[in-house]
Tab-separated table of C-alpha atoms and ligand atoms in Angstrom:
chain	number	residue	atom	x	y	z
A	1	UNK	CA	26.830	-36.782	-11.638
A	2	UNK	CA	29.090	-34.422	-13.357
A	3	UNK	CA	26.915	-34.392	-16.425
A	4	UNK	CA	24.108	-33.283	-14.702
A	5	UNK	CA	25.524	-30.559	-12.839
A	6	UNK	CA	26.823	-29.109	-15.766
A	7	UNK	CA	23.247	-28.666	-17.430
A	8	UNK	CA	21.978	-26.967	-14.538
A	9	UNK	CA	25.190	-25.042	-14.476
A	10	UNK	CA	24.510	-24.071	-18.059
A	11	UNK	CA	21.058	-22.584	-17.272
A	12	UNK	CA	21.894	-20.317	-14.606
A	13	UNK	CA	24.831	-19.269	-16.385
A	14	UNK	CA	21.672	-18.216	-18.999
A	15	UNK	CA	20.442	-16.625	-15.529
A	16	UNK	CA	23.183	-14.583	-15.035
A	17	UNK	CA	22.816	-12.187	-17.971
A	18	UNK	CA	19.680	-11.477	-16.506
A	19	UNK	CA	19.290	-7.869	-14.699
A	20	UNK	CA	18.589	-7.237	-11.125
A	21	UNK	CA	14.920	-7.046	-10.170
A	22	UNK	CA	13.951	-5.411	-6.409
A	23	UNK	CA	11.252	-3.819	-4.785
A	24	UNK	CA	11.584	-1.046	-2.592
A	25	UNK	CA	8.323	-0.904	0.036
A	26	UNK	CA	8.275	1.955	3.047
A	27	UNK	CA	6.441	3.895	5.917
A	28	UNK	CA	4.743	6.568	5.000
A	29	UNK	CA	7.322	9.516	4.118
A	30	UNK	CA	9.677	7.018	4.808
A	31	UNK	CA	11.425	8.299	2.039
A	32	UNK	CA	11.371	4.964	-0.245
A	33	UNK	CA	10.387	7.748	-3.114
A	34	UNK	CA	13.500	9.413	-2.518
A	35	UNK	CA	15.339	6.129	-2.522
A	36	UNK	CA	13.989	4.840	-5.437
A	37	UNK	CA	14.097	7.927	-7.389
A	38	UNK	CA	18.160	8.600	-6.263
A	39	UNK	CA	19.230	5.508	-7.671
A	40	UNK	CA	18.369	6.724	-10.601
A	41	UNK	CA	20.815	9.101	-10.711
A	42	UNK	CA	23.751	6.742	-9.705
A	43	UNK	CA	23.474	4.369	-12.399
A	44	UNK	CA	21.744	4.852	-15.944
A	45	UNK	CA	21.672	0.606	-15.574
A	46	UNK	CA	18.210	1.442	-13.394
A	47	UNK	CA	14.792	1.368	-14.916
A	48	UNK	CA	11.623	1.986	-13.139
A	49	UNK	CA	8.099	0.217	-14.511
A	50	UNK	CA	5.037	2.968	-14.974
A	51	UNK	CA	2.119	0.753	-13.179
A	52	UNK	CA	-1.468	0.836	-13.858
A	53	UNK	CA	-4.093	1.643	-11.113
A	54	UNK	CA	-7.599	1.995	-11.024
A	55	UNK	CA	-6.843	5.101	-8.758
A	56	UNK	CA	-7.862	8.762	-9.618
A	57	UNK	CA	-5.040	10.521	-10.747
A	58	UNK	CA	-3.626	13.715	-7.609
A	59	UNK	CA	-3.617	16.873	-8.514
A	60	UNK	CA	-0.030	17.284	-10.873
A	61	UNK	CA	0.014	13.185	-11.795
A	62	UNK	CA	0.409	12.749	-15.079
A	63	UNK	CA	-1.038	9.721	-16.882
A	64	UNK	CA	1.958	7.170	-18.312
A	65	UNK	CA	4.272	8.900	-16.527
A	66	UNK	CA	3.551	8.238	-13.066
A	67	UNK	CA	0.917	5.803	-14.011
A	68	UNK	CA	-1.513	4.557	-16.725
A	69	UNK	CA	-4.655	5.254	-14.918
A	70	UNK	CA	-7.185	3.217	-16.375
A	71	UNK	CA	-11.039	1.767	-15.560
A	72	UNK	CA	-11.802	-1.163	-13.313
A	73	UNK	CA	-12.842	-2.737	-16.323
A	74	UNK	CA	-9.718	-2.603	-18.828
A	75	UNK	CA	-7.686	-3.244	-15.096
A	76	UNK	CA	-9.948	-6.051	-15.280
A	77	UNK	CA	-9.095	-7.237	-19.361
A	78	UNK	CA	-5.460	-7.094	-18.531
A	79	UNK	CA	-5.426	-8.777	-15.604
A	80	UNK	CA	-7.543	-11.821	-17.717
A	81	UNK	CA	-5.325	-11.802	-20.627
A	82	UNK	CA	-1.994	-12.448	-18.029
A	83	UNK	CA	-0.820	-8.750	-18.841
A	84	UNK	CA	0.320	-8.413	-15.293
A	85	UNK	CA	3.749	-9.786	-13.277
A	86	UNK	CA	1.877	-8.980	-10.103
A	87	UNK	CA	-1.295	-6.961	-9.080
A	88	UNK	CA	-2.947	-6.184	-5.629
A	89	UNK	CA	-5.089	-3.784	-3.716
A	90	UNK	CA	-4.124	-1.262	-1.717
A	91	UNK	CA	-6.812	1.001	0.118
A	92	UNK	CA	-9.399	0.351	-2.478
A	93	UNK	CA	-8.152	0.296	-5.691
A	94	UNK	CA	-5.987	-1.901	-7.628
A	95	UNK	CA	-2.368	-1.722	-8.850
A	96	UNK	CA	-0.445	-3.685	-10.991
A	97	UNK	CA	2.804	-4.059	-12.835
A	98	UNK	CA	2.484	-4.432	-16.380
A	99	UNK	CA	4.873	-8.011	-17.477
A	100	UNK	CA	6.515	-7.291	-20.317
A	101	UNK	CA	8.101	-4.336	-19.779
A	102	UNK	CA	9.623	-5.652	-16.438
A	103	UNK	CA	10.840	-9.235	-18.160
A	104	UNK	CA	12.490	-7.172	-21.497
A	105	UNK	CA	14.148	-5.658	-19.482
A	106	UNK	CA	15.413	-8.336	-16.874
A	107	UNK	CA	16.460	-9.969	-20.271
A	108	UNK	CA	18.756	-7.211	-21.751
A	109	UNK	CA	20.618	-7.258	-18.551
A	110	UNK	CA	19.329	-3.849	-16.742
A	111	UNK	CA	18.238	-3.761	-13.232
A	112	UNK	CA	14.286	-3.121	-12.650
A	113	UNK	CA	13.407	-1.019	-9.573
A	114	UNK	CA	9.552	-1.251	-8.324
A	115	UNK	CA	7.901	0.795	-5.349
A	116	UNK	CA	5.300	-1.341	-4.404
A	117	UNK	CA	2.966	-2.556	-1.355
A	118	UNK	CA	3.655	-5.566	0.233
A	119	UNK	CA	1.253	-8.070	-1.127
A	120	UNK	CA	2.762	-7.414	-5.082
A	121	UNK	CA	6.403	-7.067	-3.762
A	122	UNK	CA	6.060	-11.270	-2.332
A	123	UNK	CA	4.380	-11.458	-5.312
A	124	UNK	CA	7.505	-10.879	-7.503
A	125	UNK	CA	9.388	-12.455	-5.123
A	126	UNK	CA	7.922	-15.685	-6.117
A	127	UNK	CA	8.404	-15.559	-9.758
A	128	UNK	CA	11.828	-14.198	-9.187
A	129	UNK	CA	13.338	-15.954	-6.488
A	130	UNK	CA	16.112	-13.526	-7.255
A	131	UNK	CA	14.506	-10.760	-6.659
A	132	UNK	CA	15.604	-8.770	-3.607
A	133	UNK	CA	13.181	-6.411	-1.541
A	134	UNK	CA	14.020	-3.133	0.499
A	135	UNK	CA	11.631	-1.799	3.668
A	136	UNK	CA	12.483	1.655	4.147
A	137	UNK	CA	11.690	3.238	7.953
A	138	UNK	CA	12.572	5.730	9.670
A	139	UNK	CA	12.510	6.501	14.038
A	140	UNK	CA	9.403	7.601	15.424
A	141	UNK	CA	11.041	11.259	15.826
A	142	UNK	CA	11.796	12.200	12.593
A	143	UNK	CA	8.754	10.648	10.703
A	144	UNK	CA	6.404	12.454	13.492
A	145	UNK	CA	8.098	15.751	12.780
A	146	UNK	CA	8.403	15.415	8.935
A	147	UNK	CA	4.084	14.818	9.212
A	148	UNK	CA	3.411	17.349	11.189
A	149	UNK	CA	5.049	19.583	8.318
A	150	UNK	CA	2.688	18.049	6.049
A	151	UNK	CA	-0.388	16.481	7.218
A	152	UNK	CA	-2.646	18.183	7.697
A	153	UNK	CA	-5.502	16.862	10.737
A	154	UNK	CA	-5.108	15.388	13.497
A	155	UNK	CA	-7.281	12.446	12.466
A	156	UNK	CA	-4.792	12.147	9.951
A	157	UNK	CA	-1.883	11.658	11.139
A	158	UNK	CA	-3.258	9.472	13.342
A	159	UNK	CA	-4.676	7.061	10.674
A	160	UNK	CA	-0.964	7.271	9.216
A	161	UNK	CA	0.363	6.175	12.220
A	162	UNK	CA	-2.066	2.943	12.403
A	163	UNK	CA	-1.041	2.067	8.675
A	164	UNK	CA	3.058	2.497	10.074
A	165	UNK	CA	2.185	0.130	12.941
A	166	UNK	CA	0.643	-2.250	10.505
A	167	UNK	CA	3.228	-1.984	8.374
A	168	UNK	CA	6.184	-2.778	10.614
A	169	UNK	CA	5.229	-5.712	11.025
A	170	UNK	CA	5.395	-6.918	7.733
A	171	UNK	CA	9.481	-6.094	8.194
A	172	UNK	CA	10.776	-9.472	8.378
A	173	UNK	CA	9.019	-10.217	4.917
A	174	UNK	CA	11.832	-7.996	3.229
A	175	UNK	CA	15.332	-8.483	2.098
A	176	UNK	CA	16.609	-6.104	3.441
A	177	UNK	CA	15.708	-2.457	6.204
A	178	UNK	CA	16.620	0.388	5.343
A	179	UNK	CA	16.617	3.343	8.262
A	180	UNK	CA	16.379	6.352	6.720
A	181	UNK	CA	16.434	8.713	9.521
A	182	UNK	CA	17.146	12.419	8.667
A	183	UNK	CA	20.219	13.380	7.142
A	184	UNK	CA	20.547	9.783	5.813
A	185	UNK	CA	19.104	10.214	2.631
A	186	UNK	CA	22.077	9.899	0.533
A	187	UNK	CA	24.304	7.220	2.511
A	188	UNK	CA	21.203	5.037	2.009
A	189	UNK	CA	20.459	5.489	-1.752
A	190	UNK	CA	24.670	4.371	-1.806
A	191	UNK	CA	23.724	1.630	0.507
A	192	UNK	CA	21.059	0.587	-1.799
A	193	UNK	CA	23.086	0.429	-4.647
A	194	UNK	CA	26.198	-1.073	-2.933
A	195	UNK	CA	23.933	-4.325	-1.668
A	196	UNK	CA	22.579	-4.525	-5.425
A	197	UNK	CA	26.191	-4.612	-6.216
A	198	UNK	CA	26.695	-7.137	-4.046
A	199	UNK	CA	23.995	-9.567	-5.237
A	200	UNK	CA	26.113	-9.331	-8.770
A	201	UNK	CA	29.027	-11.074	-6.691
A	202	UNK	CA	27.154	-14.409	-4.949
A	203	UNK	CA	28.334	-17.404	-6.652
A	204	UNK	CA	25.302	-18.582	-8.169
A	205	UNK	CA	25.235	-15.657	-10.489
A	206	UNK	CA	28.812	-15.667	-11.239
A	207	UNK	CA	29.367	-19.916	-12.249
A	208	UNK	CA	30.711	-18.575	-16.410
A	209	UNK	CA	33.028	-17.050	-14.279
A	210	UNK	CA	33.898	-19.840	-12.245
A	211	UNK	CA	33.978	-21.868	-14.900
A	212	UNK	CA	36.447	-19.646	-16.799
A	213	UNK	CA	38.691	-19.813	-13.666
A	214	UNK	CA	38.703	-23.583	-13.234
A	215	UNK	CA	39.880	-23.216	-17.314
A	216	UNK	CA	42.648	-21.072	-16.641
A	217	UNK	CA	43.938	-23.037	-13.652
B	301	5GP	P1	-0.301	5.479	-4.341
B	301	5GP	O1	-1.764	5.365	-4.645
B	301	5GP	O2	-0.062	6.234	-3.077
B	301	5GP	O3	0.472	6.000	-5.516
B	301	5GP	O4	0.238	4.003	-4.105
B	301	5GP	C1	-0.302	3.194	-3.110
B	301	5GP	C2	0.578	1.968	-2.893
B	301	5GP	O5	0.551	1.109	-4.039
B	301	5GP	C3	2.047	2.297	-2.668
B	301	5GP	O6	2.506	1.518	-1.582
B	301	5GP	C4	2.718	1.873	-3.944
B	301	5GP	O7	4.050	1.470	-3.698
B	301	5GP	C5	1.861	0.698	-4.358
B	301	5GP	N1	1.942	0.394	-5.788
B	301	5GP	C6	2.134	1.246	-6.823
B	301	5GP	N2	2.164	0.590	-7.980
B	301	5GP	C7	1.981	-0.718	-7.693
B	301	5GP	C8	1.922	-1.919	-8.477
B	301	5GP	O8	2.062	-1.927	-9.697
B	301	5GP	N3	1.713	-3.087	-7.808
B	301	5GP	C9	1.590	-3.135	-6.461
B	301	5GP	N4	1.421	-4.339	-5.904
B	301	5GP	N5	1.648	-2.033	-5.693
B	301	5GP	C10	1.835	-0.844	-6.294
């Protein structure tokens, strides 16, 4: 019995060295940019994957920096030769997250952050049961006023409305919700980083220390 336990002990202890992977998913200017983008700026331990889409690039995105924008085809290639942790599509094109960067990094211990759409973030959450995912939303009020500053139609922020209705309620897929109502930005990106803390702490992450404990006593 003992004998046992301790091999499965030993290879989550392997686990443990093993950085924190999560996915942070939102409403539309829900602010999960923001989020993702201020934990950055906390801790030098985060590190964000550049995905590849079949999307056009916007006006002022710059290729391999906020993506690699590449053909259906060559999306096609990698996705045959197992180059991606996770791909999906979203609104008619397809995203994915290229593997290896994501897993070297998991493996030297630093904490991966991904912004992606629901279908990819379950995705990871299957091949990293570890993984922890984020929903970021905000009340009615604030998201209706921060669209009006920005969308433009009607039509428009009408469609973006559907899509938030949609989303929500995909909620109780996540982790964790995140309100980020106005004026909450930065408590939130601390919240963010204090539950990632926290996930450090749980037990089954922490048995080398346990074990060094039950040698001391
Ligand atoms: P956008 O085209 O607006 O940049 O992104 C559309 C959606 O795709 C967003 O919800 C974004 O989070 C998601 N997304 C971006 N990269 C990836 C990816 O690599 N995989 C998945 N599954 N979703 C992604």
């Amino acid at each position: 019995e003992c004998t046992s336990a301790d091999s499965r002990e030993f290879e989550r202890v392997q686990d443990r060295k093993q950085g924190q992977l999560m996915s942070i998913y939102g409403c539309s200017r829900a602010g999960k940019d923001a989020i993702a983008d201020g934990l950055k700026e906390l801790s030098d331990k985060y590190n964000y994957s550049v995905s590849v889409t079949t999307r056009q690039p916007r006006p002022g995105e710059r290729n391999e920096v906020d993506y690699f924008f590449i053909t259906p085809e060559c999306f096609a290639n990698l996705e045959e030769s197992g180059g991606f942790l996770e791909s999906a599509e979203y609104c008619g094109n397809k995203y994915g997250t290229l593997a290896s960067p994501v897993v070297k990094a998991l493996e030297e211990g630093r904490d991966m952050v991904l912004v992606l759409e629901t279908e990819g973030a379950m995705k990871v959450k299957s091949i990293y049961p570890t993984a922890i995912s984020f929903f970021v939303a905000a009340p009615a009020s604030d998201l209706k006023a921060r669209m009006e500053r920005t969308e433009t139609t009607e039509k428009d922020r009408r469609n973006r409305l559907a899509q938030i209705r949609k989303e929500i309620s995909m909620i109780p897929k996540y982790d964790y919700l995140i309100m980020n109502g106005n004026g909450m930005l930065e408590k939130n990106i601390e919240l963010v980083h204090n539950i990632i803390k926290g996930q450090k702490t749980r037990t089954s992450v922490n048995l080398d220390a346990i074990e060094k404990l039950r040698k001391e006593y």
